[in-house]
Tab-separated table of C-alpha atoms and ligand atoms in Angstrom:
chain	number	residue	atom	x	y	z
A	1	MET	CA	107.835	91.952	91.644
A	2	PRO	CA	107.043	95.551	90.617
A	3	PHE	CA	108.774	98.249	92.581
A	4	LYS	CA	105.480	99.752	93.760
A	5	THR	CA	104.404	96.474	95.372
A	6	VAL	CA	107.787	95.945	97.005
A	7	LYS	CA	107.707	99.496	98.374
A	8	ALA	CA	104.213	99.135	99.813
A	9	TRP	CA	105.115	95.881	101.552
A	10	GLU	CA	108.278	97.467	102.924
A	11	ILE	CA	106.160	100.219	104.457
A	12	ILE	CA	103.828	97.638	105.994
A	13	TRP	CA	106.606	95.553	107.539
A	14	ASN	CA	108.335	98.633	108.922
A	15	ASN	CA	105.191	99.802	110.641
A	16	VAL	CA	103.392	96.645	111.586
A	17	ARG	CA	105.926	95.859	114.293
A	18	LYS	CA	105.425	99.265	115.920
A	19	ALA	CA	101.644	99.227	116.174
A	20	GLU	CA	99.887	98.095	119.339
A	21	LEU	CA	96.771	97.303	117.328
A	22	VAL	CA	96.587	96.309	113.676
A	23	LEU	CA	93.162	96.756	112.113
A	24	GLU	CA	92.787	94.573	109.072
A	25	VAL	CA	90.136	96.074	106.795
A	26	ILE	CA	88.475	93.447	104.608
A	27	ASP	CA	85.627	93.629	102.122
A	28	ALA	CA	82.313	92.212	103.370
A	29	ARG	CA	81.497	90.980	99.871
A	30	ASN	CA	84.587	88.790	99.776
A	31	PRO	CA	86.043	88.546	103.288
A	32	GLN	CA	88.259	85.501	102.848
A	33	GLY	CA	89.541	86.736	99.500
A	34	THR	CA	90.697	90.057	100.921
A	35	ARG	CA	92.522	88.865	104.037
A	36	SER	CA	96.309	89.091	104.292
A	37	PRO	CA	97.482	85.890	106.006
A	38	GLU	CA	101.112	87.053	106.260
A	39	ILE	CA	100.179	90.166	108.226
A	40	GLU	CA	97.746	88.276	110.456
A	41	ALA	CA	100.310	85.596	111.280
A	42	PHE	CA	103.001	88.163	112.003
A	43	VAL	CA	100.881	90.202	114.395
A	44	ARG	CA	99.566	87.136	116.228
A	45	LYS	CA	103.139	86.094	116.993
A	46	GLN	CA	104.045	89.393	118.647
A	47	GLU	CA	103.774	89.962	122.343
A	48	ASN	CA	101.737	93.015	123.358
A	49	ARG	CA	100.402	93.442	119.837
A	50	ARG	CA	96.829	92.774	118.773
A	51	LEU	CA	95.006	92.107	115.531
A	52	ALA	CA	91.373	92.946	114.879
A	53	ILE	CA	89.308	92.433	111.759
A	54	VAL	CA	87.131	95.145	110.254
A	55	LEU	CA	84.414	93.816	107.996
A	56	ASN	CA	83.888	96.909	105.852
A	57	LYS	CA	81.425	97.841	103.082
A	58	ILE	CA	78.628	95.967	104.817
A	59	ASP	CA	76.178	98.139	102.873
A	60	LEU	CA	77.144	96.096	99.793
A	61	ALA	CA	76.278	92.622	101.139
A	62	PRO	CA	73.046	91.147	102.568
A	63	ARG	CA	72.788	91.617	106.294
A	64	HIS	CA	72.425	87.918	107.176
A	65	ILE	CA	75.524	87.045	105.122
A	66	VAL	CA	77.505	89.737	106.934
A	67	GLN	CA	76.348	88.306	110.266
A	68	GLU	CA	77.431	84.817	109.254
A	69	TRP	CA	80.885	86.074	108.275
A	70	GLU	CA	81.186	88.105	111.444
A	71	ALA	CA	80.445	85.042	113.602
A	72	LEU	CA	82.990	82.967	111.691
A	73	LEU	CA	85.769	85.548	111.785
A	74	ALA	CA	85.165	86.371	115.432
A	75	LYS	CA	86.289	82.839	116.281
A	76	GLU	CA	89.770	83.855	115.104
A	77	SER	CA	90.104	87.547	116.056
A	78	PRO	CA	87.990	90.332	117.510
A	79	THR	CA	85.800	91.437	114.605
A	80	ILE	CA	83.658	94.489	113.965
A	81	CYS	CA	81.368	95.391	111.065
A	82	ILE	CA	81.091	98.842	109.554
A	83	SER	CA	80.175	100.721	106.440
A	84	ALA	CA	83.024	103.219	106.507
A	85	ARG	CA	81.392	105.419	103.899
A	86	HIS	CA	78.119	105.772	105.833
A	87	PRO	CA	78.933	104.656	109.358
A	88	SER	CA	76.251	104.444	112.024
A	89	ASN	CA	78.457	102.973	114.748
A	90	VAL	CA	81.508	105.232	115.093
A	91	SER	CA	81.408	105.467	118.897
A	92	GLU	CA	80.887	101.722	119.161
A	93	PHE	CA	83.898	101.263	116.865
A	94	ILE	CA	86.104	103.480	118.996
A	95	ALA	CA	84.970	101.646	122.131
A	96	PHE	CA	85.841	98.355	120.399
A	97	MET	CA	89.422	99.581	119.785
A	98	LYS	CA	89.797	100.873	123.313
A	99	ASP	CA	88.604	97.575	124.801
A	100	ILE	CA	91.439	95.837	123.007
A	101	LEU	CA	94.070	98.483	123.793
A	102	ARG	CA	93.201	98.623	127.483
A	103	ASP	CA	94.848	95.243	128.036
A	104	LEU	CA	98.213	96.412	126.707
A	105	PRO	CA	101.041	97.943	128.783
A	106	ALA	CA	101.244	101.091	126.624
A	107	TRP	CA	97.685	102.007	127.600
A	108	SER	CA	98.533	102.547	131.256
A	109	GLU	CA	101.814	104.389	130.591
A	110	PRO	CA	100.851	108.064	130.783
A	111	ASP	CA	103.695	109.155	128.484
A	112	LEU	CA	103.023	106.642	125.764
A	113	HIS	CA	100.415	106.745	123.092
A	114	CYS	CA	98.936	103.720	121.329
A	115	SER	CA	99.404	103.227	117.604
A	116	VAL	CA	96.670	101.691	115.528
A	117	LEU	CA	97.801	100.663	112.052
A	118	VAL	CA	95.090	100.220	109.438
A	119	VAL	CA	96.055	97.648	106.801
A	120	GLY	CA	94.352	95.737	104.011
A	121	TYR	CA	93.891	95.230	100.312
A	122	PRO	CA	93.964	98.242	97.989
A	123	ASN	CA	90.549	99.902	97.866
A	124	SER	CA	89.197	98.095	100.951
A	125	GLY	CA	88.305	101.425	102.550
A	126	LYS	CA	91.182	102.073	104.970
A	127	SER	CA	91.400	105.815	104.363
A	128	THR	CA	87.617	106.176	104.377
A	129	LEU	CA	87.479	104.380	107.734
A	130	ILE	CA	90.049	106.708	109.304
A	131	GLN	CA	88.193	109.724	107.941
A	132	SER	CA	84.977	108.498	109.499
A	133	LEU	CA	86.578	107.748	112.863
A	134	THR	CA	88.212	111.164	113.059
A	135	ARG	CA	85.126	112.806	111.577
A	136	ASN	CA	87.186	114.211	108.731
A	137	ARG	CA	89.387	116.219	111.077
A	138	LYS	CA	92.130	115.480	108.651
A	139	LYS	CA	91.125	114.966	105.071
A	140	LEU	CA	92.833	111.829	103.810
A	141	GLY	CA	92.702	111.083	100.127
A	142	THR	CA	90.291	108.318	99.160
A	143	SER	CA	89.539	107.084	95.698
A	144	SER	CA	87.677	104.381	93.835
A	145	GLN	CA	91.024	103.750	92.130
A	146	ALA	CA	92.984	101.102	93.999
A	147	GLY	CA	96.486	101.997	95.150
A	148	PHE	CA	95.593	105.534	96.117
A	149	THR	CA	97.414	105.826	99.436
A	150	LYS	CA	101.164	105.616	98.836
A	151	VAL	CA	102.768	106.509	102.178
A	152	ILE	CA	102.077	106.081	105.877
A	153	GLN	CA	99.989	108.882	107.347
A	154	LYS	CA	99.565	109.551	111.032
A	155	ILE	CA	96.260	110.943	112.268
A	156	LYS	CA	95.456	111.754	115.858
A	157	LEU	CA	92.231	110.242	117.149
A	158	ASP	CA	92.527	111.566	120.706
A	159	GLU	CA	95.184	112.217	123.371
A	160	LYS	CA	95.965	108.532	123.651
A	161	ILE	CA	95.450	107.032	120.217
A	162	TYR	CA	97.084	107.655	116.855
A	163	LEU	CA	95.770	106.062	113.699
A	164	PHE	CA	98.103	105.195	110.824
A	165	ASP	CA	96.817	104.913	107.273
A	166	SER	CA	98.847	102.636	105.011
A	167	PRO	CA	99.071	101.772	101.322
A	168	GLY	CA	96.953	98.811	100.293
A	169	VAL	CA	98.801	95.550	99.765
A	170	ILE	CA	97.832	92.232	98.313
A	171	PRO	CA	99.691	89.118	99.447
A	172	ILE	CA	102.661	88.318	97.237
A	173	ALA	CA	101.191	84.945	96.247
A	174	GLU	CA	97.936	86.677	95.398
A	175	TYR	CA	99.744	89.284	93.317
A	176	GLU	CA	101.414	86.536	91.357
A	177	ALA	CA	98.129	84.691	90.998
A	178	GLU	CA	96.338	87.815	89.785
A	179	THR	CA	99.050	88.650	87.289
A	180	ARG	CA	98.959	85.090	86.027
A	181	GLN	CA	95.183	85.184	85.745
A	182	ALA	CA	95.212	88.520	83.948
A	183	LEU	CA	98.138	87.925	81.612
A	184	ASP	CA	98.878	84.233	81.302
A	185	THR	CA	95.501	82.540	81.470
A	186	GLY	CA	93.198	85.476	80.691
A	187	SER	CA	90.851	84.062	83.296
A	188	ILE	CA	89.987	87.381	84.915
A	189	ALA	CA	88.191	90.219	83.153
A	190	PRO	CA	90.224	93.462	83.007
A	191	GLN	CA	87.676	95.381	85.046
A	192	MET	CA	87.847	92.751	87.811
A	193	VAL	CA	91.610	93.013	88.310
A	194	ALA	CA	92.148	94.487	91.796
A	195	ASP	CA	95.616	95.906	91.244
A	196	LYS	CA	95.550	96.969	87.597
A	197	GLU	CA	98.618	99.144	87.823
A	198	THR	CA	100.746	96.277	89.078
A	199	VAL	CA	99.532	94.035	86.265
A	200	CYS	CA	100.349	96.795	83.759
A	201	GLU	CA	103.824	97.192	85.228
A	202	GLU	CA	104.278	93.527	84.433
A	203	ILE	CA	103.119	94.152	80.840
A	204	VAL	CA	105.707	96.926	80.527
A	205	ARG	CA	108.332	94.628	82.003
A	206	ARG	CA	107.547	91.846	79.567
A	207	VAL	CA	107.051	93.851	76.377
A	208	GLY	CA	109.376	96.737	77.135
A	209	LEU	CA	108.579	100.389	76.651
A	210	GLN	CA	110.046	100.352	73.185
A	211	GLY	CA	107.641	97.620	72.120
A	212	LEU	CA	104.643	99.435	73.601
A	213	ASN	CA	105.673	102.705	71.923
A	214	GLU	CA	105.739	100.843	68.604
A	215	ILE	CA	102.358	99.252	69.152
A	216	TYR	CA	100.578	102.420	70.308
A	217	GLY	CA	102.503	105.037	68.380
A	218	THR	CA	103.644	106.770	71.557
A	219	THR	CA	107.058	108.255	72.312
A	220	ALA	CA	107.234	107.763	76.075
A	221	ALA	CA	110.497	107.561	78.013
A	222	ASP	CA	109.013	105.834	81.052
A	223	LYS	CA	105.892	104.029	82.191
A	224	ASP	CA	104.132	107.068	83.661
A	225	GLU	CA	104.693	109.057	80.507
A	226	PHE	CA	103.384	106.150	78.465
A	227	VAL	CA	100.163	106.002	80.489
A	228	GLU	CA	99.801	109.768	80.135
A	229	GLN	CA	100.345	109.757	76.357
A	230	LEU	CA	98.092	106.775	75.721
A	231	GLY	CA	95.348	108.204	77.947
A	232	LYS	CA	95.423	111.499	76.045
A	233	ALA	CA	95.473	109.777	72.669
A	234	ARG	CA	92.409	107.737	73.612
A	235	GLY	CA	90.581	110.634	75.237
A	236	PHE	CA	90.557	109.092	78.721
A	237	ILE	CA	90.446	112.499	80.334
A	238	ALA	CA	88.670	113.462	83.538
A	239	ARG	CA	87.863	116.928	84.787
A	240	GLY	CA	90.944	119.141	85.166
A	241	ALA	CA	92.595	117.480	82.157
A	242	VAL	CA	93.692	114.561	84.334
A	243	VAL	CA	94.247	111.260	82.560
A	244	ARG	CA	91.971	108.491	83.872
A	245	GLU	CA	94.775	106.018	84.590
A	246	ASN	CA	92.387	103.272	85.536
A	247	ASP	CA	90.895	103.315	82.035
A	248	VAL	CA	94.362	103.159	80.473
A	249	PHE	CA	95.269	100.176	82.682
A	250	GLU	CA	92.061	98.421	81.732
A	251	LEU	CA	92.676	99.062	78.043
A	252	LEU	CA	96.175	97.609	78.291
A	253	ILE	CA	94.999	94.467	80.042
A	254	ARG	CA	92.159	94.076	77.526
A	255	ASP	CA	94.526	94.559	74.578
A	256	TRP	CA	96.900	92.057	76.106
A	257	GLN	CA	94.128	89.501	76.475
A	258	ARG	CA	93.004	90.075	72.881
A	259	ASN	CA	96.567	89.648	71.645
A	260	HIS	CA	96.795	93.221	70.414
A	261	ILE	CA	99.954	93.364	72.488
A	262	SER	CA	102.057	90.513	71.176
A	263	TYR	CA	105.044	89.112	72.957
A	264	TYR	CA	107.018	85.966	73.285
A	265	TYR	CA	109.740	84.583	75.513
A	266	ALA	CA	113.129	83.661	74.122
A	267	PRO	CA	115.235	81.130	76.041
A	268	ASP	CA	117.747	82.732	78.377
A	269	PRO	CA	121.160	81.247	77.538
A	270	ASP	CA	122.438	82.014	81.035
A	271	ASP	CA	119.456	80.401	82.707
A	272	PRO	CA	117.819	77.908	80.360
A	273	LYS	CA	115.471	76.630	83.065
A	274	SER	CA	113.934	80.074	83.633
A	275	ARG	CA	110.859	81.343	81.830
A	276	GLY	CA	113.198	83.179	79.418
A	277	ILE	CA	113.607	86.726	78.192
A	278	PRO	CA	110.448	88.610	77.220
A	279	HIS	CA	110.280	90.301	73.805
A	280	ALA	CA	107.655	92.346	72.011
A	281	ALA	CA	106.575	90.510	68.893
A	282	GLU	CA	106.982	92.417	65.650
A	283	ARG	CA	103.696	93.836	64.504
A	284	LYS	CA	102.141	96.623	62.506
A	285	ARG	CA	101.318	99.895	64.185
A	286	ARG	CA	97.652	100.317	65.004
R	1	LIG	N1	79.843	101.305	99.436
R	1	LIG	C1	80.905	101.520	100.214
R	1	LIG	N2	81.999	102.074	99.675
R	1	LIG	C2	83.057	102.267	100.472
R	1	LIG	C3	83.050	101.942	101.845
R	1	LIG	N3	84.254	102.253	102.362
R	1	LIG	C4	84.988	102.769	101.352
R	1	LIG	N4	84.269	102.789	100.210
R	1	LIG	C5	84.696	103.259	98.898
R	1	LIG	O1	85.761	102.437	98.444
R	1	LIG	C6	86.703	103.198	97.698
R	1	LIG	C7	88.085	103.031	98.287
R	1	LIG	O2	88.162	103.678	99.534
R	1	LIG	P1	89.541	104.152	100.165
R	1	LIG	O3	89.252	104.577	101.552
R	1	LIG	O4	90.257	105.075	99.263
R	1	LIG	O5	90.294	102.750	100.176
R	1	LIG	P2	91.782	102.452	100.683
R	1	LIG	O6	91.724	101.119	101.350
R	1	LIG	O7	92.328	103.590	101.451
R	1	LIG	O8	92.520	102.275	99.280
R	1	LIG	P3	94.115	102.436	98.949
R	1	LIG	O9	94.595	103.709	99.544
R	1	LIG	O10	94.102	102.434	97.454
R	1	LIG	O11	94.779	101.217	99.498
R	1	LIG	C8	86.205	104.645	97.735
R	1	LIG	O12	85.486	104.886	96.550
R	1	LIG	C9	85.299	104.659	98.956
R	1	LIG	O13	84.290	105.642	98.875
R	1	LIG	C10	81.846	101.371	102.392
R	1	LIG	O14	81.743	101.028	103.569
R	1	LIG	N5	80.816	101.191	101.518
R	2	LIG	MG1	93.913	104.758	101.101
């Protein structure tokens, strides 16, 4: 499991137990595929903690489909629809949260505030949602690149309610499935991989930096430097001379799938039943 993924989950577990309300932001185009069953189950087990589902990006799905999903999900948890980027129902959304919080002991304790933790897949629109609810009082970073938010951020909504933005996480099983699809079966197109960076960390882990340096003619000492060097070499540069990491990640996954990055596993003498030890295959420089 890449360090980044472990870290993000650690942040979630540390904070999920403290929040009165956990808002799970899912994508209206693929609601079931962007839910996090572990988080849902954990919150449902806690006393005086609530879970609500936010069906976001409803501008990207037909209205009747959104309504069908909303009705289905509402059977499990309180559910609200929104288009966080262009919201038309901010006050209704805030009222929805307050209706849930009102039932909890912290609400009627004058000295306590209520914490609302916003969780969900990378890129589901968590930061955008918080920006819309607080009407940009605090500018949170948002990006079309998944994995943008890296730490917990606390934003005051009003005297009683604090919102917490969190890094996007995909369920561990899902992470493994996506990595397998991207690298082992090639059954997902590079541009469709949700967490490209994580998949690329796995490529680095399998091939080793040394191997990648040989293949791409780079001289990097760590993964970030490698991405930087490769991005520059390929001209993946955005305004301000920033390397477009997403394009580098996509290139790596594509090259992997086309066997431009060759590797093999050697049996591990200490653990013959394991998958083995990954090696970069010898190859000519491109
Ligand atoms: N069309 C549409 N785009 C949205 C909506 N909400 C968010 N987005 C876009 O989705 C992308 C991701 O939004 P973020 O708010 O950064 O997502 P996040 O969940 O905070 O992502 P991480 O921090 O990476 O976990 C951005 O390009 C947003 O503009 C929405 O309701 N409709
Ligand atoms: Mg974010």
